[in-house]
XYZ file of C-alpha atoms in Angstrom:
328
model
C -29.298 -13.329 1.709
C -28.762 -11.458 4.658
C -27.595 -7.759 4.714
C -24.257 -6.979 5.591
C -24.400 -3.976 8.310
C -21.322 -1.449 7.565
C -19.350 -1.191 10.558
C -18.159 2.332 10.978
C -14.361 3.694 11.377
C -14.178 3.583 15.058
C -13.772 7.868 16.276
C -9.903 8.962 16.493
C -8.829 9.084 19.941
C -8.580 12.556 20.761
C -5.341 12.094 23.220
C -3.476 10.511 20.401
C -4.118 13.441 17.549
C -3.633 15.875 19.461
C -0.059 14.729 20.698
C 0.266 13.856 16.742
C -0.682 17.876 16.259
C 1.358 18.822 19.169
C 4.462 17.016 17.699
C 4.131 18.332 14.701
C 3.531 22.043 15.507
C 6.315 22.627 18.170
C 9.128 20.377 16.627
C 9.063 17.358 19.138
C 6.686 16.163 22.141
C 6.447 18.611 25.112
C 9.043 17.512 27.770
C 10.499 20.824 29.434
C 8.665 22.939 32.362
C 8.415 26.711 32.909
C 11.895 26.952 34.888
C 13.877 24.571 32.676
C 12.631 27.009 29.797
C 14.030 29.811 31.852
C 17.077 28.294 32.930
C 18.011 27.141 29.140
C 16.888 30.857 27.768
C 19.063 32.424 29.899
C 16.011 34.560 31.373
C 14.821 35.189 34.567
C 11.395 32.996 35.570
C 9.510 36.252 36.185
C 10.448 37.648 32.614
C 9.466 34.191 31.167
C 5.882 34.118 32.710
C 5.056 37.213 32.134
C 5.578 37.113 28.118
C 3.918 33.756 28.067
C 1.020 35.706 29.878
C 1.002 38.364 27.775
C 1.103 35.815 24.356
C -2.613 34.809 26.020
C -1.451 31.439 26.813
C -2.661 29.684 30.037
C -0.074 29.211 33.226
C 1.275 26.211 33.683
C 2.170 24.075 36.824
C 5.884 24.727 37.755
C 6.633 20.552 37.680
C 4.440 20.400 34.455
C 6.033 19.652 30.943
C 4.346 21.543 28.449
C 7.138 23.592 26.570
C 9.926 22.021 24.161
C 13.030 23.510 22.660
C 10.997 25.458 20.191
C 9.969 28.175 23.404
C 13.921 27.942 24.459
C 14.833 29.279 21.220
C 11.258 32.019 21.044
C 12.511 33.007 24.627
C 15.866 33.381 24.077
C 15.034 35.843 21.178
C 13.189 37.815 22.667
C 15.410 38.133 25.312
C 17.897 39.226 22.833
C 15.484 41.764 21.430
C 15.135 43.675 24.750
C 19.019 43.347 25.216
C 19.855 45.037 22.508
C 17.333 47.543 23.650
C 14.886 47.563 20.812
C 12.194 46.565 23.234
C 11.703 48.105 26.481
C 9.545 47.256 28.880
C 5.989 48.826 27.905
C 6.602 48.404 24.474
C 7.101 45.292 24.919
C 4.206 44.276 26.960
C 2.299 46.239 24.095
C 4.071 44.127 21.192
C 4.247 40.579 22.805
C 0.132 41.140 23.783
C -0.633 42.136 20.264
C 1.139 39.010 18.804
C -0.469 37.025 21.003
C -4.126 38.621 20.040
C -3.696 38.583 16.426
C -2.131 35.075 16.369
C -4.718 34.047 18.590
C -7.392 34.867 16.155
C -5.672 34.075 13.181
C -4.867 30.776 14.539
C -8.069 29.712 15.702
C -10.052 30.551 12.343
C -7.194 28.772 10.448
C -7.563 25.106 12.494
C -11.120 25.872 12.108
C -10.966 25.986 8.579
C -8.978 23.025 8.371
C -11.372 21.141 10.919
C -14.094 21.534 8.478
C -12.259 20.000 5.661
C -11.150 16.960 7.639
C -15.138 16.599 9.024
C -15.847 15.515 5.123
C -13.376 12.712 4.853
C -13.806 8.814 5.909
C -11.108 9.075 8.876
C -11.249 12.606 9.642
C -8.324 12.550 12.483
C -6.096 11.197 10.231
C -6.906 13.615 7.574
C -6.695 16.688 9.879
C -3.406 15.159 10.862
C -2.280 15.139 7.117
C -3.788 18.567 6.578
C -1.408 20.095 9.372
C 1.373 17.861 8.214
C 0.979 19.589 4.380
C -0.494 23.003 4.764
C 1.456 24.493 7.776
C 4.406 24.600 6.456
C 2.918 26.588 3.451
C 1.147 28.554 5.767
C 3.798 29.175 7.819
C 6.243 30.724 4.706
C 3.195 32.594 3.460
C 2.374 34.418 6.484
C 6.804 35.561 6.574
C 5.923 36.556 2.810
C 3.286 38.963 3.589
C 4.394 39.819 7.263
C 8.106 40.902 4.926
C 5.092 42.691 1.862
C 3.603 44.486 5.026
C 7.063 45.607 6.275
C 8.196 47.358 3.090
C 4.416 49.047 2.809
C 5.140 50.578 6.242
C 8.323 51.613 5.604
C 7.661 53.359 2.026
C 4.969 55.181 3.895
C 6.929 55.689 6.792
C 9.920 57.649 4.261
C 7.564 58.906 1.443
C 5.163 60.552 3.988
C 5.898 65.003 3.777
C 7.146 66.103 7.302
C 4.530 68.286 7.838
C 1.923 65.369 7.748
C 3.345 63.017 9.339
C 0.776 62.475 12.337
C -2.466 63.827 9.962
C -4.452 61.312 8.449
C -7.932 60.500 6.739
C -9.718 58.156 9.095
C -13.054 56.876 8.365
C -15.089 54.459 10.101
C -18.188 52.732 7.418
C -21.128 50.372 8.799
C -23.526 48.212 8.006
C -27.142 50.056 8.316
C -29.648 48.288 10.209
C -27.332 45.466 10.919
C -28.478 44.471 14.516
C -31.966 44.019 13.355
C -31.398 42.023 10.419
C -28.849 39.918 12.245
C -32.025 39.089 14.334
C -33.726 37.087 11.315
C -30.705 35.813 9.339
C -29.398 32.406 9.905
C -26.017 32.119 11.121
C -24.263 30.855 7.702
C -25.999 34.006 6.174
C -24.662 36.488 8.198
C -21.519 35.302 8.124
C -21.887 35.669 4.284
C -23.057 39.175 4.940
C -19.993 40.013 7.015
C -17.588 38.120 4.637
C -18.293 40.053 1.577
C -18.937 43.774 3.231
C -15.482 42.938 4.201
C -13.866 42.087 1.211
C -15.399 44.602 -0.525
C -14.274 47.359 1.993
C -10.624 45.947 1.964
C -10.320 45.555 -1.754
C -11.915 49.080 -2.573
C -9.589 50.665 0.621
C -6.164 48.992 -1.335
C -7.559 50.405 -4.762
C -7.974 54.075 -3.501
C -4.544 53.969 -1.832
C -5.506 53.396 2.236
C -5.100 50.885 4.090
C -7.487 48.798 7.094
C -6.642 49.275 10.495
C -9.582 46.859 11.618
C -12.794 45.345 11.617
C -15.300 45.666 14.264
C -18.191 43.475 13.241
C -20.560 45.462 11.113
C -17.892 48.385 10.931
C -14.488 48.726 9.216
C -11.963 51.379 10.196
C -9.652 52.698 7.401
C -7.193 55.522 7.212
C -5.506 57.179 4.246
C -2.466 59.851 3.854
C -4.665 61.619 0.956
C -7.804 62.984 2.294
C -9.381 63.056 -1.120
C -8.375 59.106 -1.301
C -10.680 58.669 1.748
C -12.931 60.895 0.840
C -13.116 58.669 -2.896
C -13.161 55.558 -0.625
C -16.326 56.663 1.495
C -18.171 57.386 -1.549
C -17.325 54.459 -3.138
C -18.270 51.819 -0.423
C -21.875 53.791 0.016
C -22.774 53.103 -3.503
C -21.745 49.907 -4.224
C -25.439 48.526 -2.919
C -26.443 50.222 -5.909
C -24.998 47.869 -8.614
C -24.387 44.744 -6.453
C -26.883 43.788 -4.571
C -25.102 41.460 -1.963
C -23.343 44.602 -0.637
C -25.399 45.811 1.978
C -26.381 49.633 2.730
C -23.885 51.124 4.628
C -23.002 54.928 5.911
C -19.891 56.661 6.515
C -18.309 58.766 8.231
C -14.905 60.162 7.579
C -12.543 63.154 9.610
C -8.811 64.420 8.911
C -6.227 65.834 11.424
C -3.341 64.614 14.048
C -3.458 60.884 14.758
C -1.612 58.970 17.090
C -0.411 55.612 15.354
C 0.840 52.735 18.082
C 1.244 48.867 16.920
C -0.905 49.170 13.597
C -4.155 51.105 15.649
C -4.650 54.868 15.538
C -6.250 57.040 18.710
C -7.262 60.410 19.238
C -10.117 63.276 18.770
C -10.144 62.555 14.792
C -10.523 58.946 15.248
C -13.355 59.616 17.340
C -14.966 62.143 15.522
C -14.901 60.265 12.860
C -16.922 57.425 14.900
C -19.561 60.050 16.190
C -20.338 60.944 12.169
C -20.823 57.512 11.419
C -23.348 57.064 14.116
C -25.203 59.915 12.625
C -25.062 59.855 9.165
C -28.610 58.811 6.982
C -27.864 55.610 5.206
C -26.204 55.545 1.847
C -24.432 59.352 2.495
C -21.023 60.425 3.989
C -20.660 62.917 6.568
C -17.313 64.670 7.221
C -15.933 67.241 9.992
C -14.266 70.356 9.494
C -10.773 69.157 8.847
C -12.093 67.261 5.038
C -13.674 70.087 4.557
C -11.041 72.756 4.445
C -8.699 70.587 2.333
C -11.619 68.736 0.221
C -13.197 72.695 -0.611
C -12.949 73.432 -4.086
C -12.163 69.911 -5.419
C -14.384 67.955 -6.842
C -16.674 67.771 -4.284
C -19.893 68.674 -2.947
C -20.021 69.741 0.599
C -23.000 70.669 2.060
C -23.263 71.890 5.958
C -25.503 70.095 8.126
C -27.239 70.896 11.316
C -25.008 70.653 14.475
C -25.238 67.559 16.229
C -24.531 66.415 20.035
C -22.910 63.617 20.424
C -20.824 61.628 22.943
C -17.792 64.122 23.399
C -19.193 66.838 21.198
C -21.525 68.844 21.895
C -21.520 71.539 19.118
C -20.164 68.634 16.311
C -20.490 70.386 12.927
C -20.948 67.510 9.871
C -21.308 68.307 6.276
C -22.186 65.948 3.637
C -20.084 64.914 1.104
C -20.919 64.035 -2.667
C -19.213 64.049 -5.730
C -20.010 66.847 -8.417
C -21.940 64.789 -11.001
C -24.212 62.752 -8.636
């Protein structure tokens, strides 16, 4: 009897999902150019090409049709943002390029995810299609929902803060020790493992001790916190959790407390920085902290011992001391 070959699901056409995907994503097929955009906003061409710039997205030919009524709409709002005056021009370069970075990343992990569950099934194109079709419109309510959570958080803080501190903060910077070498050896899937829990271990620990993540940097999270003894509780925390679980990896910290400038979710300034320089100089598994913890962490309960002055990038005469809790 002879064998019967299986004939494999010819490949989706790539054209055809992706105008599926496009459909689907911006309400309708793209039919409009740059200057009918414009011209239906209400907004001068030069305005409109320089947001769409700033968003990250790539210029367009001026006869090309690559925009629908969905960036009409998006245009015209912003347009009525910076009307009304609640956007002027450098804040709203700043703004519109931040959207456009975080969405950008956010985005591309998210179809990336979704790519890899469509690679499993018999016709992936038409299950990535389906995916989009069920799960971005959940996504899309989700990401209002927490974007509306994160709102009220910044606000409360915003009100709640005392007068007197409201540019001082707790900034601390923890990394990974050693992690350029052993990112040398691992394989890829491991490392991203590595990364992944460090990660959600830093963010989960920063919630419970009342701060809050203003990014992550590869091996390195930045955090800030009103309370200096919060960060200070943090810092400790995150450099002895290798201790009892041993996925976390070794990491040092380094934390500082004084005025901070604050601008679209990132903080700047000497404390930020010095805060850096005691990370990149503390042993592994300790915390190091500058003057500033010190005078509002002394005679808590707290160990602070002064170490040797350091020179570092900025600072010549940098004076750490090492933080531990009383009973360890």
């Amino acid at each position: 009897m002879a064998a019967v070959e299986a004939v494999a699901a010819p490949p989706p056409d790539p054209g055809e999902l992706l105008e599926a995907v496009e459909a689907l994503l911006l309400g309708g097929p793209p039919e409009l150019t740059r200057a009918q955009v414009a011209e239906r906003a209400g907004v001068e061409l030069a305005t409109a090409t320089s947001l769409w710039h700033l968003l990250g997205f790539p210029e367009s030919a001026d006869d090309e049709p690559v925009f629908t009524e969905a960036d009409v709409t998006a245009l015209r709002q912003a347009a009525q943002l910076i009307d009304a005056g609640i956007l002027d021009e450098q804040s709203q370069n700043a703004l519109v390029r931040t959207w456009g970075r975080s969405f950008a990343r956010l985005a591309e992990w998210q179809v990336r995810l979704l790519a890899g569950i469509a690679v499993d099934a018999e016709d992936p194109g038409r299950r990535l299609e389906e995916l989009a079709l069920d799960v971005v419109p959940v996504v899309e309510e989700l990401q209002a929902y927490i974007w509306r959570r994160h709102q009220l958080a910044a606000t409360t803080r915003l009100l709640m803060r005392p007068a007197a501190d409201a540019e001082r903060l707790a900034v601390g910077f923890v990394d990974i020790v050693g992690y350029t070498s052993r990112s040398k050896t691992m394989e890829d899937g491991e490392l991203v493992d590595l990364v992944e829990h460090f990660e959600d271990v830093a963010t989960s620990a920063t919630t419970d001790h009342g701060g809050r993540i203003v990014k992550t940097i590869g091996d390195e999270v930045l955090f800030v916190a009103d309370d200096p003894a919060a960060a200070a509780e943090l810092a400790l925390d995150l450099v002895g959790r290798s201790e009892a679980d041993e996925a976390f990896p070794q990491v040092r910290a380094g934390v500082a407390y004084g005025a901070v400038v604050e601008r679209l979710g990132d903080v700047f300034g000497p404390t930020v920085n010095i805060a850096s320089r005691l990370t990149s100089v503390a042993r592994p598994g300790s915390v190091l902290v500058d003057q500033g913890m010190h005078e509002v962490l002394e005679g808590e309960a707290y160990q602070l011992h002064r170490t040797r002055r350091v020179s570092v990038k900025g600072y010549r005469h940098l004076e750490p001391w090492r933080l531990r809790a009383r009973d360890r």
